[in-house]
Amino acid sequence: QVQLVESGGGLVQAGGSLKLSCAASGRSSSTYAMGWFRQAPGKEREFLATILWTGSPSTYYSDPVKGRFTISRDNAKNTVYLQMNSLKPEDTAVYYCAAKRERTYAGVYYYASINDYDNWGQGTQVTVSS
């Protein structure tokens, strides 16, 4: 079991930046990938980005955040990050990190469904004012 704790959320003006962190503890060595999601009030949880946990730090992003958000990892610290630039009011949401234990399909490297992930953090609030 992997425990995840997000931090770094807060209030920022439109156009500003924030960097979220997600610290993993427990059996993090058995992780295949880490992902970031967000959920705005009244909306479904939305995929943002994912990064492979071992080997090459390959990444994959959803279209709404591609070019503005960057996911990265520090395996020595068991931490994954989400750097968010050029923030917009519509980025306001609770941001969650998630861990996926195993690669599910031989031909698929990146997973973007909430059902693909096994462990979740408690979330951190990001509010972008206009």
PDB file of C-alpha atoms in Angstrom:
ATOM      1  CA  GLN A   1       0.000   0.000   0.000  1.00  0.00           C
ATOM      2  CA  VAL A   2       1.258   3.462  -0.915  1.00  0.00           C
ATOM      3  CA  GLN A   3       0.321   6.550   1.062  1.00  0.00           C
ATOM      4  CA  LEU A   4       0.266   9.864  -0.769  1.00  0.00           C
ATOM      5  CA  VAL A   5       0.259  13.377   0.663  1.00  0.00           C
ATOM      6  CA  GLU A   6      -0.159  16.439  -1.550  1.00  0.00           C
ATOM      7  CA  SER A   7       0.994  19.938  -0.664  1.00  0.00           C
ATOM      8  CA  GLY A   8       1.610  23.282  -2.299  1.00  0.00           C
ATOM      9  CA  GLY A   9      -1.890  24.394  -3.104  1.00  0.00           C
ATOM     10  CA  GLY A  10      -3.164  27.874  -2.390  1.00  0.00           C
ATOM     11  CA  LEU A  11      -4.561  31.078  -3.809  1.00  0.00           C
ATOM     12  CA  VAL A  12      -2.877  32.631  -6.852  1.00  0.00           C
ATOM     13  CA  GLN A  13      -3.790  35.309  -9.359  1.00  0.00           C
ATOM     14  CA  ALA A  14      -4.481  34.488 -12.969  1.00  0.00           C
ATOM     15  CA  GLY A  15      -1.233  34.214 -14.901  1.00  0.00           C
ATOM     16  CA  GLY A  16       0.649  33.080 -11.833  1.00  0.00           C
ATOM     17  CA  SER A  17       2.357  29.811 -10.982  1.00  0.00           C
ATOM     18  CA  LEU A  18       2.203  27.133  -8.317  1.00  0.00           C
ATOM     19  CA  LYS A  19       4.184  23.953  -7.742  1.00  0.00           C
ATOM     20  CA  LEU A  20       2.415  21.030  -6.153  1.00  0.00           C
ATOM     21  CA  SER A  21       4.224  18.195  -4.417  1.00  0.00           C
ATOM     22  CA  CYS A  22       3.104  14.664  -3.677  1.00  0.00           C
ATOM     23  CA  ALA A  23       5.130  12.662  -1.173  1.00  0.00           C
ATOM     24  CA  ALA A  24       4.798   8.889  -1.339  1.00  0.00           C
ATOM     25  CA  SER A  25       5.454   6.488   1.504  1.00  0.00           C
ATOM     26  CA  GLY A  26       4.946   2.783   2.009  1.00  0.00           C
ATOM     27  CA  ARG A  27       5.544   0.372  -0.873  1.00  0.00           C
ATOM     28  CA  SER A  28       6.390   3.088  -3.401  1.00  0.00           C
ATOM     29  CA  SER A  29       9.092   0.899  -4.952  1.00  0.00           C
ATOM     30  CA  SER A  30       6.370  -1.223  -6.536  1.00  0.00           C
ATOM     31  CA  THR A  31       4.828   1.767  -8.342  1.00  0.00           C
ATOM     32  CA  TYR A  32       4.557   1.806 -12.139  1.00  0.00           C
ATOM     33  CA  ALA A  33       3.391   5.385 -12.638  1.00  0.00           C
ATOM     34  CA  MET A  34       2.186   8.489 -10.840  1.00  0.00           C
ATOM     35  CA  GLY A  35      -0.557  10.794 -12.006  1.00  0.00           C
ATOM     36  CA  TRP A  36      -2.143  14.140 -11.236  1.00  0.00           C
ATOM     37  CA  PHE A  37      -5.878  14.745 -11.442  1.00  0.00           C
ATOM     38  CA  ARG A  38      -8.172  17.573 -10.429  1.00  0.00           C
ATOM     39  CA  GLN A  39     -11.812  17.989  -9.535  1.00  0.00           C
ATOM     40  CA  ALA A  40     -13.702  21.241  -9.737  1.00  0.00           C
ATOM     41  CA  PRO A  41     -17.006  21.746  -7.880  1.00  0.00           C
ATOM     42  CA  GLY A  42     -19.829  19.945  -9.629  1.00  0.00           C
ATOM     43  CA  LYS A  43     -17.508  18.296 -12.140  1.00  0.00           C
ATOM     44  CA  GLU A  44     -15.967  14.879 -12.545  1.00  0.00           C
ATOM     45  CA  ARG A  45     -12.379  14.183 -11.591  1.00  0.00           C
ATOM     46  CA  GLU A  46     -10.181  15.036 -14.570  1.00  0.00           C
ATOM     47  CA  PHE A  47      -6.835  13.579 -15.669  1.00  0.00           C
ATOM     48  CA  LEU A  48      -3.968  16.057 -16.040  1.00  0.00           C
ATOM     49  CA  ALA A  49      -0.633  14.292 -16.353  1.00  0.00           C
ATOM     50  CA  THR A  50       1.236  11.085 -15.673  1.00  0.00           C
ATOM     51  CA  ILE A  51       4.876  10.070 -15.343  1.00  0.00           C
ATOM     52  CA  LEU A  52       6.497   6.664 -15.256  1.00  0.00           C
ATOM     53  CA  TRP A  53       8.035   5.993 -11.852  1.00  0.00           C
ATOM     54  CA  THR A  54      11.077   3.960 -12.909  1.00  0.00           C
ATOM     55  CA  GLY A  55      13.437   4.126 -15.867  1.00  0.00           C
ATOM     56  CA  SER A  56      13.042   7.017 -18.260  1.00  0.00           C
ATOM     57  CA  PRO A  57      10.752   9.730 -16.768  1.00  0.00           C
ATOM     58  CA  SER A  58       8.376   9.585 -19.694  1.00  0.00           C
ATOM     59  CA  THR A  59       5.336  11.817 -19.405  1.00  0.00           C
ATOM     60  CA  TYR A  60       1.897  12.279 -20.914  1.00  0.00           C
ATOM     61  CA  TYR A  61      -0.477  15.253 -20.572  1.00  0.00           C
ATOM     62  CA  SER A  62      -4.083  16.070 -21.220  1.00  0.00           C
ATOM     63  CA  ASP A  63      -4.704  18.719 -23.853  1.00  0.00           C
ATOM     64  CA  PRO A  64      -6.023  21.426 -21.465  1.00  0.00           C
ATOM     65  CA  VAL A  65      -2.729  21.569 -19.565  1.00  0.00           C
ATOM     66  CA  LYS A  66      -0.177  20.600 -22.190  1.00  0.00           C
ATOM     67  CA  GLY A  67       2.438  23.323 -22.441  1.00  0.00           C
ATOM     68  CA  ARG A  68       1.399  24.967 -19.136  1.00  0.00           C
ATOM     69  CA  PHE A  69       1.860  22.169 -16.596  1.00  0.00           C
ATOM     70  CA  THR A  70       4.932  19.990 -16.094  1.00  0.00           C
ATOM     71  CA  ILE A  71       5.037  16.753 -14.138  1.00  0.00           C
ATOM     72  CA  SER A  72       8.357  15.583 -12.723  1.00  0.00           C
ATOM     73  CA  ARG A  73       9.669  13.173 -10.143  1.00  0.00           C
ATOM     74  CA  ASP A  74      12.445  12.835  -7.585  1.00  0.00           C
ATOM     75  CA  ASN A  75      12.805   9.150  -6.810  1.00  0.00           C
ATOM     76  CA  ALA A  76      15.320   9.789  -4.023  1.00  0.00           C
ATOM     77  CA  LYS A  77      12.645  11.810  -2.220  1.00  0.00           C
ATOM     78  CA  ASN A  78       9.753   9.576  -3.327  1.00  0.00           C
ATOM     79  CA  THR A  79       8.058  12.717  -4.563  1.00  0.00           C
ATOM     80  CA  VAL A  80       6.248  13.733  -7.719  1.00  0.00           C
ATOM     81  CA  TYR A  81       5.676  17.364  -8.653  1.00  0.00           C
ATOM     82  CA  LEU A  82       3.289  19.361 -10.781  1.00  0.00           C
ATOM     83  CA  GLN A  83       4.592  22.733 -11.904  1.00  0.00           C
ATOM     84  CA  MET A  84       1.664  24.878 -13.023  1.00  0.00           C
ATOM     85  CA  ASN A  85       2.266  28.039 -15.030  1.00  0.00           C
ATOM     86  CA  SER A  86      -0.019  30.577 -16.704  1.00  0.00           C
ATOM     87  CA  LEU A  87      -2.825  29.632 -14.359  1.00  0.00           C
ATOM     88  CA  LYS A  88      -6.390  30.483 -15.285  1.00  0.00           C
ATOM     89  CA  PRO A  89      -9.518  30.808 -13.133  1.00  0.00           C
ATOM     90  CA  GLU A  90     -10.806  27.597 -14.726  1.00  0.00           C
ATOM     91  CA  ASP A  91      -7.849  25.769 -13.172  1.00  0.00           C
ATOM     92  CA  THR A  92      -9.493  26.220  -9.775  1.00  0.00           C
ATOM     93  CA  ALA A  93     -10.054  22.762  -8.307  1.00  0.00           C
ATOM     94  CA  VAL A  94      -8.885  20.244  -5.752  1.00  0.00           C
ATOM     95  CA  TYR A  95      -5.756  18.590  -7.118  1.00  0.00           C
ATOM     96  CA  TYR A  96      -5.024  14.941  -6.397  1.00  0.00           C
ATOM     97  CA  CYS A  97      -2.030  12.731  -7.001  1.00  0.00           C
ATOM     98  CA  ALA A  98      -2.424   9.022  -7.578  1.00  0.00           C
ATOM     99  CA  ALA A  99      -0.242   5.944  -7.861  1.00  0.00           C
ATOM    100  CA  LYS A 100      -0.617   3.038 -10.242  1.00  0.00           C
ATOM    101  CA  ARG A 101       0.969  -0.207  -9.054  1.00  0.00           C
ATOM    102  CA  GLU A 102       1.370  -2.142 -12.296  1.00  0.00           C
ATOM    103  CA  ARG A 103       1.282  -1.656 -16.037  1.00  0.00           C
ATOM    104  CA  THR A 104      -2.084  -3.118 -17.067  1.00  0.00           C
ATOM    105  CA  TYR A 105      -1.707  -3.699 -20.813  1.00  0.00           C
ATOM    106  CA  ALA A 106       1.427  -4.724 -22.678  1.00  0.00           C
ATOM    107  CA  GLY A 107       0.993  -2.145 -25.421  1.00  0.00           C
ATOM    108  CA  VAL A 108      -0.064   0.782 -23.229  1.00  0.00           C
ATOM    109  CA  TYR A 109       2.410   2.966 -21.368  1.00  0.00           C
ATOM    110  CA  TYR A 110       0.237   5.857 -20.158  1.00  0.00           C
ATOM    111  CA  TYR A 111      -2.981   5.654 -18.175  1.00  0.00           C
ATOM    112  CA  ALA A 112      -5.459   8.511 -17.874  1.00  0.00           C
ATOM    113  CA  SER A 113      -8.516   7.012 -16.215  1.00  0.00           C
ATOM    114  CA  ILE A 114      -9.224   7.356 -12.509  1.00  0.00           C
ATOM    115  CA  ASN A 115     -10.009   3.633 -12.522  1.00  0.00           C
ATOM    116  CA  ASP A 116      -6.426   2.861 -13.575  1.00  0.00           C
ATOM    117  CA  TYR A 117      -4.947   4.168 -10.315  1.00  0.00           C
ATOM    118  CA  ASP A 118      -4.757   2.269  -7.060  1.00  0.00           C
ATOM    119  CA  ASN A 119      -3.900   4.823  -4.399  1.00  0.00           C
ATOM    120  CA  TRP A 120      -4.923   8.459  -3.938  1.00  0.00           C
ATOM    121  CA  GLY A 121      -3.910  11.396  -1.820  1.00  0.00           C
ATOM    122  CA  GLN A 122      -6.353  13.580   0.086  1.00  0.00           C
ATOM    123  CA  GLY A 123      -6.057  16.475  -2.352  1.00  0.00           C
ATOM    124  CA  THR A 124      -4.889  20.068  -2.158  1.00  0.00           C
ATOM    125  CA  GLN A 125      -6.996  23.102  -3.066  1.00  0.00           C
ATOM    126  CA  VAL A 126      -5.855  25.431  -5.840  1.00  0.00           C
ATOM    127  CA  THR A 127      -7.779  28.652  -6.334  1.00  0.00           C
ATOM    128  CA  VAL A 128      -6.998  31.016  -9.196  1.00  0.00           C
ATOM    129  CA  SER A 129      -8.488  34.493  -8.935  1.00  0.00           C
ATOM    130  CA  SER A 130      -9.260  36.635 -11.968  1.00  0.00           C
TER     131      SER A 130
END
